Amino acid sequence: MVGKKIILAVTGSIAAYKAAHLVRLLVKNGAEVQVLMTPSATEFITPLTLSTLSKKPVFTQVIAEHEWNSHVELGLWADALVVAPATANSLAKLANGICDNIVSAVYLSARCPVFLAPAMDLDMWKHPSTQGNVQRLKSYGNHFLPVGYGELASGLVGEGRMAEPEEIATFLAAFFQKKQAFLGKKVLITAGPTYEAIDPVRFIGNRSSGKMGVAIAEQFAERGAEVTLVLGPSKLNPQHPNVTTVKVESAQQMYEASVKHFEKMDIAVLSAAVADYRPANVAEQKIKKKGEGMTIELEKTPDIAASLGKMKRKGQFIVGFALETNNELKNASEKLMKKNFDFIVLNSLQDAGAGFNFDTNKITILHRDNKRKDFELKTKAEVAVDIVDEVLAVL
Ligand code: PMT
């Protein structure tokens, strides 16, 4: 954590006293810590204690004594924002975009990863309102430190204790370590559909949006990889500085771009829904309607995955995808072996919320030794984390 800039936002819970120990641990681990406090947090522990430990003034208001504490600058400065303790009230504000104190204002401005360590009484934690807010905050990509079980300030026993400062510091250190895991690695991703022209106005295509592949590209980029994304026709336009997007339209163009870049790559993830066939002849002019029917002769497109599988040299790693509607496991494991993938990600259109265009997906990862991992339905961003974690685990 040496040199990491961390904002510790303390909100009004009795667990605020643990913030002092957390600041000590973060500073000891080499982090630069800027403490923010909500007004009610200052009732539990003084700003003086936390500023002494962090060696920086503590901000408790956006505007204090005619001074403007720029929430935008703070949000951009940080490598991580940690809200510990995070009360039920603060979670509700953050989940709903309410912005009435320095903590909620910085949260909305922050571009860095956010970590939330809830602390509250057991019934407040179990309440559907709180759980709904937790789910919403998770869907925004925020990370939660699990609450502990034990005696609470009320004297009741149950879930709701804030994670211990040591656990929070370890979680953060592991996060930063994981974030660098693919530094120096080059990753090729294929994503989206392909369009195969019939004439200048019509094409054969499919329903892929590119969301799954773009999420994987962004996840590798987040962890330090240099990503080349070969993207078929899609509305998406990833902005991550580590992602270079090569836009293509047809299977042939996707094949040429992928083969060109693969040589230099360490890892390839082939999530594109590539047309298997294309019209054998593309009409130069718009085809006119005549007769009751028409036949289009199709020819095979190049199989990008199979070609890269053949080109693969020692040290290169390929993840394939299989989109199935029936005989899922059998079909996927045949593709895994035939195309020389290192593992394959199976998604089935039989599963509600999985496959094309949804923001969610449900996957099974199959390895060459028949080892298999089933995952529950998750957002595509979360699925991307699981896939990238699996690559890391195997490598
Ligand atoms: O883009 P989204 O809307 O988010 O949807 C995501 C997705 C459903 C497209 C994605 O999760 C997915 O399953 N992608 C693979 C779809 C597919 O075409 O699978 P397949 O079983 O037909 O192909 C097997 C593998 O060979 C895939 O890795 C595919 O990219 C590759 N392939 C196939 C044909 C071909 N000519 N070249 C290839 O590289």
CSV table of C-alpha atoms and ligand atoms in Angstrom, one decimal:
chain,number,residue,atom,x,y,z
A,1,MET,CA,0.0,0.0,0.0
A,2,VAL,CA,3.1,2.2,-0.1
A,3,GLY,CA,2.2,5.6,-1.7
A,4,LYS,CA,-1.5,4.7,-2.1
A,5,LYS,CA,-3.9,7.7,-1.5
A,6,ILE,CA,-6.8,6.6,0.6
A,7,ILE,CA,-9.8,8.6,1.8
A,8,LEU,CA,-11.2,7.2,5.0
A,9,ALA,CA,-14.8,8.4,5.4
A,10,VAL,CA,-16.1,8.0,8.9
A,11,THR,CA,-19.9,8.2,9.5
A,12,GLY,CA,-21.9,8.3,12.8
A,13,SER,CA,-21.7,5.0,14.5
A,14,ILE,CA,-20.2,3.8,17.8
A,15,ALA,CA,-17.8,1.8,15.6
A,16,ALA,CA,-16.3,5.2,14.6
A,17,TYR,CA,-13.8,4.7,17.5
A,18,LYS,CA,-12.2,1.9,15.4
A,19,ALA,CA,-11.4,4.4,12.7
A,20,ALA,CA,-8.4,5.6,14.8
A,21,HIS,CA,-6.8,2.1,14.7
A,22,LEU,CA,-7.6,1.8,11.0
A,23,VAL,CA,-5.8,5.1,10.2
A,24,ARG,CA,-2.8,3.9,12.2
A,25,LEU,CA,-2.7,0.6,10.2
A,26,LEU,CA,-3.0,2.3,6.8
A,27,VAL,CA,-0.4,4.9,7.6
A,28,LYS,CA,1.9,2.2,9.0
A,29,ASN,CA,1.5,0.3,5.7
A,30,GLY,CA,2.7,3.3,3.8
A,31,ALA,CA,-0.6,4.8,2.6
A,32,GLU,CA,-1.4,8.6,2.6
A,33,VAL,CA,-4.7,8.9,4.4
A,34,GLN,CA,-7.2,11.8,4.2
A,35,VAL,CA,-10.0,11.5,6.7
A,36,LEU,CA,-13.5,12.8,6.1
A,37,MET,CA,-16.2,12.8,8.8
A,38,THR,CA,-19.9,13.3,8.8
A,39,PRO,CA,-21.1,15.8,11.5
A,40,SER,CA,-22.5,12.9,13.5
A,41,ALA,CA,-19.3,11.0,13.4
A,42,THR,CA,-17.6,13.9,15.2
A,43,GLU,CA,-19.9,13.1,18.2
A,44,PHE,CA,-18.3,9.7,18.5
A,45,ILE,CA,-14.6,10.5,18.0
A,46,THR,CA,-12.9,13.9,17.6
A,47,PRO,CA,-11.4,15.1,14.3
A,48,LEU,CA,-8.3,16.0,16.4
A,49,THR,CA,-7.6,12.3,17.1
A,50,LEU,CA,-7.9,11.3,13.5
A,51,SER,CA,-5.9,14.3,12.2
A,52,THR,CA,-3.1,13.6,14.6
A,53,LEU,CA,-2.9,10.0,13.5
A,54,SER,CA,-3.2,10.8,9.7
A,55,LYS,CA,-1.0,13.9,10.0
A,56,LYS,CA,-3.5,15.8,7.9
A,57,PRO,CA,-6.4,18.1,8.7
A,58,VAL,CA,-9.8,16.2,8.8
A,59,PHE,CA,-12.6,17.6,6.6
A,60,THR,CA,-16.0,17.5,8.2
A,61,GLN,CA,-17.9,19.8,5.9
A,62,VAL,CA,-17.9,20.8,2.2
A,63,ILE,CA,-17.8,24.5,3.3
A,64,ALA,CA,-16.2,25.2,6.7
A,65,GLU,CA,-15.4,28.7,8.0
A,66,HIS,CA,-15.5,30.2,4.5
A,67,GLU,CA,-13.2,27.4,3.2
A,68,TRP,CA,-14.2,25.3,0.3
A,69,ASN,CA,-13.1,21.6,0.6
A,70,SER,CA,-13.4,20.6,-3.0
A,71,HIS,CA,-15.2,17.3,-3.1
A,72,VAL,CA,-14.3,17.0,-6.8
A,73,GLU,CA,-10.6,17.3,-6.1
A,74,LEU,CA,-10.8,14.9,-3.2
A,75,GLY,CA,-12.7,12.4,-5.4
A,76,LEU,CA,-10.1,12.6,-8.1
A,77,TRP,CA,-7.1,12.5,-5.8
A,78,ALA,CA,-7.9,9.1,-4.1
A,79,ASP,CA,-6.8,5.6,-5.2
A,80,ALA,CA,-9.5,4.2,-2.9
A,81,LEU,CA,-12.4,5.6,-0.9
A,82,VAL,CA,-13.2,3.6,2.3
A,83,VAL,CA,-16.3,4.3,4.2
A,84,ALA,CA,-15.8,2.8,7.7
A,85,PRO,CA,-18.0,2.7,9.6
A,86,ALA,CA,-20.9,3.0,7.0
A,87,THR,CA,-24.2,3.5,8.8
A,88,ALA,CA,-27.6,2.5,7.5
A,89,ASN,CA,-28.3,6.2,6.9
A,90,SER,CA,-25.1,6.7,4.9
A,91,LEU,CA,-25.7,3.6,2.9
A,92,ALA,CA,-29.2,4.8,2.0
A,93,LYS,CA,-27.8,8.2,1.0
A,94,LEU,CA,-25.0,6.7,-1.2
A,95,ALA,CA,-27.4,4.3,-2.8
A,96,ASN,CA,-29.8,7.0,-3.7
A,97,GLY,CA,-27.4,9.8,-4.8
A,98,ILE,CA,-28.3,12.1,-1.8
A,99,CYS,CA,-25.5,14.5,-1.4
A,100,ASP,CA,-25.8,16.5,1.8
A,101,ASN,CA,-22.4,16.2,3.5
A,102,ILE,CA,-18.7,15.9,2.6
A,103,VAL,CA,-18.8,12.0,2.6
A,104,SER,CA,-21.8,11.7,0.2
A,105,ALA,CA,-20.4,14.6,-2.0
A,106,VAL,CA,-17.0,12.9,-2.3
A,107,TYR,CA,-18.6,9.5,-3.0
A,108,LEU,CA,-20.4,10.9,-6.0
A,109,SER,CA,-17.3,12.6,-7.3
A,110,ALA,CA,-14.9,9.6,-6.8
A,111,ARG,CA,-13.7,7.7,-9.8
A,112,CYS,CA,-11.7,5.3,-7.6
A,113,PRO,CA,-12.8,1.9,-6.1
A,114,VAL,CA,-15.1,2.3,-3.1
A,115,PHE,CA,-15.1,0.0,-0.1
A,116,LEU,CA,-17.9,0.1,2.4
A,117,ALA,CA,-17.7,-1.4,5.9
A,118,PRO,CA,-21.2,-1.4,7.3
A,119,ALA,CA,-21.9,-1.1,11.0
A,120,MET,CA,-25.3,-1.1,12.6
A,121,ASP,CA,-27.7,-3.0,14.9
A,122,LEU,CA,-28.8,-6.5,13.7
A,123,ASP,CA,-32.4,-5.5,12.8
A,124,MET,CA,-31.3,-2.4,10.9
A,125,TRP,CA,-28.8,-4.6,8.9
A,126,LYS,CA,-31.4,-7.3,8.2
A,127,HIS,CA,-34.1,-4.7,7.1
A,128,PRO,CA,-35.1,-5.0,3.5
A,129,SER,CA,-34.5,-1.3,3.0
A,130,THR,CA,-30.8,-1.7,4.1
A,131,GLN,CA,-30.4,-4.9,2.1
A,132,GLY,CA,-31.9,-3.2,-1.0
A,133,ASN,CA,-29.4,-0.4,-0.6
A,134,VAL,CA,-26.6,-2.8,-0.3
A,135,GLN,CA,-27.6,-4.6,-3.4
A,136,ARG,CA,-27.9,-1.3,-5.3
A,137,LEU,CA,-24.5,-0.2,-4.1
A,138,LYS,CA,-23.0,-3.6,-5.1
A,139,SER,CA,-24.5,-3.2,-8.6
A,140,TYR,CA,-22.6,0.1,-9.0
A,141,GLY,CA,-19.4,-1.9,-8.5
A,142,ASN,CA,-18.7,-0.9,-4.8
A,143,HIS,CA,-17.0,-3.4,-2.6
A,144,PHE,CA,-18.4,-4.5,0.7
A,145,LEU,CA,-16.5,-5.7,3.7
A,146,PRO,CA,-18.6,-8.4,5.3
A,147,VAL,CA,-20.2,-7.4,8.7
A,148,GLY,CA,-19.2,-9.5,11.7
A,149,TYR,CA,-21.3,-11.5,14.1
A,150,GLY,CA,-21.2,-10.8,17.8
A,151,GLU,CA,-22.4,-8.5,20.6
A,152,LEU,CA,-23.6,-5.2,19.3
A,153,ALA,CA,-23.6,-1.8,21.1
A,154,SER,CA,-27.3,-2.4,21.9
A,155,GLY,CA,-26.4,-5.5,23.9
A,156,LEU,CA,-28.2,-7.7,21.2
A,157,VAL,CA,-26.2,-10.4,19.6
A,158,GLY,CA,-26.2,-10.9,15.8
A,159,GLU,CA,-24.8,-9.6,12.5
A,160,GLY,CA,-23.9,-5.9,12.1
A,161,ARG,CA,-20.5,-5.4,13.6
A,162,MET,CA,-18.1,-3.5,11.5
A,163,ALA,CA,-15.2,-5.5,10.1
A,164,GLU,CA,-12.1,-5.2,12.3
A,165,PRO,CA,-9.5,-2.6,11.2
A,166,GLU,CA,-7.0,-5.4,10.5
A,167,GLU,CA,-9.5,-7.1,8.2
A,168,ILE,CA,-10.1,-3.8,6.3
A,169,ALA,CA,-6.4,-3.1,5.9
A,170,THR,CA,-5.7,-6.7,4.7
A,171,PHE,CA,-8.6,-6.5,2.2
A,172,LEU,CA,-7.3,-3.2,0.8
A,173,ALA,CA,-3.8,-4.5,0.5
A,174,ALA,CA,-5.0,-7.7,-1.3
A,175,PHE,CA,-7.1,-5.5,-3.6
A,176,PHE,CA,-4.2,-3.3,-4.6
A,177,GLN,CA,-2.0,-6.4,-5.1
A,178,LYS,CA,-4.7,-8.0,-7.3
A,179,LYS,CA,-5.1,-4.8,-9.2
A,180,GLN,CA,-1.5,-5.1,-10.5
A,181,ALA,CA,-1.7,-8.8,-11.3
A,182,PHE,CA,-1.7,-8.3,-15.1
A,183,LEU,CA,0.8,-5.4,-15.3
A,184,GLY,CA,2.9,-5.9,-18.3
A,185,LYS,CA,0.6,-8.5,-19.8
A,186,LYS,CA,-1.0,-8.1,-23.3
A,187,VAL,CA,-4.5,-9.3,-23.7
A,188,LEU,CA,-6.6,-9.7,-26.8
A,189,ILE,CA,-10.4,-9.8,-26.5
A,190,THR,CA,-12.9,-10.4,-29.3
A,191,ALA,CA,-16.4,-9.1,-28.6
A,192,GLY,CA,-19.8,-8.3,-30.1
A,193,PRO,CA,-21.5,-9.6,-33.2
A,194,THR,CA,-20.3,-9.7,-36.8
A,195,TYR,CA,-22.4,-8.5,-39.7
A,196,GLU,CA,-22.1,-10.4,-43.0
A,197,ALA,CA,-23.2,-8.3,-45.9
A,198,ILE,CA,-25.9,-9.6,-48.4
A,199,ASP,CA,-26.0,-6.3,-50.3
A,200,PRO,CA,-25.2,-2.7,-49.5
A,201,VAL,CA,-28.2,-2.4,-47.2
A,202,ARG,CA,-28.7,-5.9,-45.7
A,203,PHE,CA,-26.7,-8.2,-43.6
A,204,ILE,CA,-26.8,-11.5,-41.6
A,205,GLY,CA,-26.0,-10.7,-37.9
A,206,ASN,CA,-26.8,-11.8,-34.4
A,207,ARG,CA,-28.1,-10.3,-31.1
A,208,SER,CA,-24.7,-9.8,-29.3
A,209,SER,CA,-24.3,-6.4,-27.8
A,210,GLY,CA,-20.6,-6.6,-26.9
A,211,LYS,CA,-21.4,-6.1,-23.2
A,212,MET,CA,-19.8,-9.3,-22.0
A,213,GLY,CA,-16.5,-8.8,-23.9
A,214,VAL,CA,-16.3,-5.1,-23.1
A,215,ALA,CA,-16.7,-6.0,-19.3
A,216,ILE,CA,-13.9,-8.5,-19.6
A,217,ALA,CA,-11.7,-6.0,-21.5
A,218,GLU,CA,-12.3,-3.4,-18.7
A,219,GLN,CA,-11.6,-5.9,-16.0
A,220,PHE,CA,-8.2,-6.9,-17.4
A,221,ALA,CA,-7.4,-3.2,-18.0
A,222,GLU,CA,-8.3,-2.4,-14.4
A,223,ARG,CA,-5.8,-5.0,-13.3
A,224,GLY,CA,-3.0,-3.4,-15.3
A,225,ALA,CA,-3.1,-5.4,-18.6
A,226,GLU,CA,-2.6,-3.7,-22.0
A,227,VAL,CA,-5.8,-4.7,-23.8
A,228,THR,CA,-6.6,-4.9,-27.5
A,229,LEU,CA,-10.3,-5.2,-28.0
A,230,VAL,CA,-11.5,-6.4,-31.4
A,231,LEU,CA,-15.1,-5.3,-31.4
A,232,GLY,CA,-17.8,-6.0,-33.9
A,233,PRO,CA,-20.7,-3.6,-34.6
A,234,SER,CA,-21.7,-2.4,-31.1
A,235,LYS,CA,-22.9,0.9,-29.5
A,236,LEU,CA,-20.3,0.5,-26.8
A,237,ASN,CA,-17.2,2.6,-26.7
A,238,PRO,CA,-14.9,1.7,-23.8
A,239,GLN,CA,-12.9,4.6,-22.5
A,240,HIS,CA,-10.4,2.9,-20.2
A,241,PRO,CA,-6.9,4.2,-21.0
A,242,ASN,CA,-5.5,0.6,-21.1
A,243,VAL,CA,-8.0,-0.5,-23.8
A,244,THR,CA,-7.3,0.0,-27.5
A,245,THR,CA,-10.4,-0.8,-29.5
A,246,VAL,CA,-10.1,-2.0,-33.1
A,247,LYS,CA,-13.6,-1.7,-34.7
A,248,VAL,CA,-14.5,-4.3,-37.3
A,249,GLU,CA,-17.7,-5.4,-39.0
A,250,SER,CA,-17.4,-8.9,-40.6
A,251,ALA,CA,-16.0,-12.2,-39.4
A,252,GLN,CA,-13.2,-11.8,-42.0
A,253,GLN,CA,-12.2,-8.4,-40.6
A,254,MET,CA,-12.3,-9.8,-37.0
A,255,TYR,CA,-10.2,-12.7,-38.1
A,256,GLU,CA,-7.6,-10.5,-39.8
A,257,ALA,CA,-7.4,-8.1,-36.8
A,258,SER,CA,-7.2,-11.0,-34.3
A,259,VAL,CA,-4.5,-12.9,-36.2
A,260,LYS,CA,-2.5,-9.7,-36.6
A,261,HIS,CA,-2.4,-9.0,-32.9
A,262,PHE,CA,-2.3,-12.5,-31.4
A,263,GLU,CA,1.4,-13.0,-32.0
A,264,LYS,CA,2.3,-10.4,-29.4
A,265,MET,CA,-0.4,-11.4,-26.9
A,266,ASP,CA,-0.1,-13.3,-23.6
A,267,ILE,CA,-3.8,-14.0,-23.2
A,268,ALA,CA,-6.8,-14.1,-25.6
A,269,VAL,CA,-10.4,-14.2,-24.5
A,270,LEU,CA,-12.8,-14.9,-27.4
A,271,SER,CA,-16.2,-13.8,-26.4
A,272,ALA,CA,-17.4,-12.5,-29.8
A,273,ALA,CA,-20.5,-14.1,-31.5
A,274,VAL,CA,-18.9,-14.7,-34.9
A,275,ALA,CA,-21.1,-15.6,-37.9
A,276,ASP,CA,-20.2,-19.2,-39.0
A,277,TYR,CA,-21.4,-18.5,-42.5
A,278,ARG,CA,-21.6,-15.5,-44.8
A,279,PRO,CA,-23.2,-14.9,-48.2
A,280,ALA,CA,-21.0,-16.5,-50.9
A,281,ASN,CA,-21.7,-13.4,-53.2
A,282,VAL,CA,-22.3,-9.9,-52.0
A,283,ALA,CA,-24.6,-8.0,-54.4
A,284,GLU,CA,-23.2,-4.7,-55.5
A,285,GLN,CA,-26.6,-3.1,-55.7
A,286,LYS,CA,-29.6,-3.4,-53.4
A,287,ILE,CA,-31.4,-6.7,-54.3
A,288,LYS,CA,-34.9,-6.0,-55.7
A,289,LYS,CA,-37.9,-8.0,-54.6
A,290,LYS,CA,-39.0,-10.5,-57.1
A,291,GLY,CA,-40.8,-13.8,-56.9
A,292,GLU,CA,-42.2,-15.5,-53.8
A,293,GLY,CA,-38.9,-16.6,-52.3
A,294,MET,CA,-35.2,-16.3,-52.6
A,295,THR,CA,-32.2,-18.4,-51.7
A,296,ILE,CA,-28.9,-17.0,-50.5
A,297,GLU,CA,-25.9,-19.3,-50.9
A,298,LEU,CA,-23.7,-19.2,-47.8
A,299,GLU,CA,-20.0,-20.1,-47.4
A,300,LYS,CA,-18.0,-20.7,-44.2
A,301,THR,CA,-16.3,-17.8,-42.4
A,302,PRO,CA,-12.8,-18.3,-41.0
A,303,ASP,CA,-13.0,-19.8,-37.5
A,304,ILE,CA,-10.9,-17.3,-35.5
A,305,ALA,CA,-10.8,-19.4,-32.3
A,306,ALA,CA,-9.6,-22.5,-34.1
A,307,SER,CA,-7.0,-20.5,-36.0
A,308,LEU,CA,-5.6,-18.9,-32.9
A,309,GLY,CA,-5.8,-22.3,-31.1
A,310,LYS,CA,-3.5,-23.6,-33.9
A,311,MET,CA,-1.1,-20.6,-33.7
A,312,LYS,CA,-0.9,-20.8,-29.9
A,313,ARG,CA,2.7,-21.1,-28.6
A,314,LYS,CA,4.0,-22.1,-25.2
A,315,GLY,CA,3.1,-19.4,-22.6
A,316,GLN,CA,0.0,-18.2,-24.5
A,317,PHE,CA,-3.4,-18.7,-22.9
A,318,ILE,CA,-6.7,-18.8,-24.7
A,319,VAL,CA,-10.2,-18.6,-23.1
A,320,GLY,CA,-13.1,-19.5,-25.4
A,321,PHE,CA,-16.8,-19.0,-25.1
A,322,ALA,CA,-19.7,-21.3,-25.9
A,323,LEU,CA,-23.2,-20.1,-26.3
A,324,GLU,CA,-25.6,-23.1,-26.3
A,325,THR,CA,-29.3,-23.8,-26.3
A,326,ASN,CA,-29.1,-27.6,-25.7
A,327,ASN,CA,-26.6,-30.3,-24.8
A,328,GLU,CA,-24.6,-27.5,-23.2
A,329,LEU,CA,-21.9,-29.3,-21.4
A,330,LYS,CA,-21.2,-31.8,-24.1
A,331,ASN,CA,-21.1,-29.1,-26.9
A,332,ALA,CA,-18.9,-26.8,-24.8
A,333,SER,CA,-16.4,-29.4,-23.8
A,334,GLU,CA,-16.1,-30.5,-27.5
A,335,LYS,CA,-15.3,-26.9,-28.5
A,336,LEU,CA,-12.8,-26.6,-25.6
A,337,MET,CA,-10.8,-29.5,-27.0
A,338,LYS,CA,-11.3,-28.9,-30.7
A,339,LYS,CA,-10.3,-25.2,-30.6
A,340,ASN,CA,-7.4,-25.8,-28.2
A,341,PHE,CA,-8.7,-23.4,-25.5
A,342,ASP,CA,-7.2,-23.5,-22.0
A,343,PHE,CA,-10.7,-23.2,-20.5
A,344,ILE,CA,-14.1,-22.4,-21.9
A,345,VAL,CA,-16.9,-20.2,-20.5
A,346,LEU,CA,-20.3,-21.7,-21.2
A,347,ASN,CA,-23.5,-19.6,-21.2
A,348,SER,CA,-26.9,-21.1,-22.1
A,349,LEU,CA,-29.9,-19.4,-23.5
A,350,GLN,CA,-31.9,-21.8,-21.3
A,351,ASP,CA,-31.0,-19.7,-18.3
A,352,ALA,CA,-33.1,-16.6,-17.7
A,353,GLY,CA,-31.1,-13.4,-17.8
A,354,ALA,CA,-28.1,-15.1,-19.5
A,355,GLY,CA,-26.5,-14.6,-22.9
A,356,PHE,CA,-27.2,-11.9,-25.5
A,357,ASN,CA,-27.8,-8.2,-24.6
A,358,PHE,CA,-28.7,-8.7,-20.9
A,359,ASP,CA,-26.7,-6.8,-18.3
A,360,THR,CA,-26.4,-10.2,-16.5
A,361,ASN,CA,-25.0,-13.6,-17.3
A,362,LYS,CA,-24.9,-17.0,-15.8
A,363,ILE,CA,-21.8,-19.0,-16.6
A,364,THR,CA,-20.1,-22.4,-16.1
A,365,ILE,CA,-16.3,-22.6,-16.5
A,366,LEU,CA,-15.0,-25.9,-17.9
A,367,HIS,CA,-11.4,-26.9,-17.8
A,368,ARG,CA,-9.5,-29.4,-20.0
A,369,ASP,CA,-9.2,-31.9,-17.0
A,370,ASN,CA,-13.1,-31.8,-16.7
A,371,LYS,CA,-12.9,-29.6,-13.6
A,372,ARG,CA,-16.0,-27.5,-13.7
A,373,LYS,CA,-17.2,-24.3,-11.8
A,374,ASP,CA,-20.8,-23.2,-11.8
A,375,PHE,CA,-21.6,-19.5,-11.0
A,376,GLU,CA,-24.9,-17.9,-10.1
A,377,LEU,CA,-26.6,-15.2,-12.2
A,378,LYS,CA,-24.5,-12.0,-11.8
A,379,THR,CA,-24.0,-8.7,-13.6
A,380,LYS,CA,-21.7,-8.9,-16.6
A,381,ALA,CA,-19.1,-6.8,-14.7
A,382,GLU,CA,-19.1,-9.4,-11.9
A,383,VAL,CA,-18.9,-12.3,-14.3
A,384,ALA,CA,-15.9,-10.6,-15.9
A,385,VAL,CA,-14.3,-10.5,-12.4
A,386,ASP,CA,-14.9,-14.3,-12.1
A,387,ILE,CA,-13.4,-15.0,-15.5
A,388,VAL,CA,-10.3,-12.8,-14.9
A,389,ASP,CA,-9.9,-14.4,-11.4
A,390,GLU,CA,-10.0,-17.8,-13.0
A,391,VAL,CA,-7.3,-16.9,-15.6
A,392,LEU,CA,-5.2,-15.6,-12.7
A,393,ALA,CA,-5.7,-18.7,-10.7
A,394,VAL,CA,-4.7,-21.0,-13.6
A,395,LEU,CA,-1.7,-18.9,-14.6
B,1,PMT,O1,-22.3,-9.5,-26.4
B,1,PMT,P1,-23.4,-9.8,-25.3
B,1,PMT,O2,-24.7,-9.3,-25.7
B,1,PMT,O3,-22.9,-9.4,-24.0
B,1,PMT,O4,-23.5,-11.4,-25.3
B,1,PMT,C1,-22.5,-12.2,-24.8
B,1,PMT,C2,-22.4,-13.5,-25.6
B,1,PMT,C3,-23.6,-14.3,-25.4
B,1,PMT,C4,-22.2,-13.2,-27.1
B,1,PMT,C5,-21.1,-14.2,-25.1
B,1,PMT,O5,-21.3,-14.5,-23.7
B,1,PMT,C6,-20.8,-15.5,-25.8
B,1,PMT,O6,-21.3,-16.6,-25.5
B,1,PMT,N1,-20.0,-15.5,-26.9
B,1,PMT,C7,-19.7,-16.6,-27.8
B,1,PMT,C8,-20.8,-16.8,-28.7
B,1,PMT,C9,-20.6,-17.8,-29.8
B,1,PMT,O7,-20.7,-17.5,-30.9
B,1,PMT,O8,-20.3,-19.0,-29.3
B,1,PMT,P2,-20.0,-20.3,-30.3
B,1,PMT,O9,-20.3,-21.4,-29.4
B,1,PMT,O10,-20.7,-20.2,-31.6
B,1,PMT,O11,-18.5,-20.2,-30.6
B,1,PMT,C10,-17.4,-20.9,-29.8
B,1,PMT,C11,-16.2,-20.1,-29.7
B,1,PMT,O12,-15.6,-19.9,-31.0
B,1,PMT,C12,-16.4,-18.7,-29.2
B,1,PMT,O13,-15.3,-18.3,-28.4
B,1,PMT,C13,-16.4,-17.8,-30.5
B,1,PMT,O14,-16.0,-16.5,-30.2
B,1,PMT,C14,-15.5,-18.5,-31.3
B,1,PMT,N2,-15.7,-18.4,-32.8
B,1,PMT,C15,-16.8,-19.0,-33.4
B,1,PMT,C16,-17.0,-18.9,-34.7
B,1,PMT,C17,-16.0,-18.3,-35.5
B,1,PMT,N3,-16.1,-18.2,-36.9
B,1,PMT,N4,-14.9,-17.8,-35.0
B,1,PMT,C18,-14.8,-17.8,-33.6
B,1,PMT,O15,-13.7,-17.3,-33.1
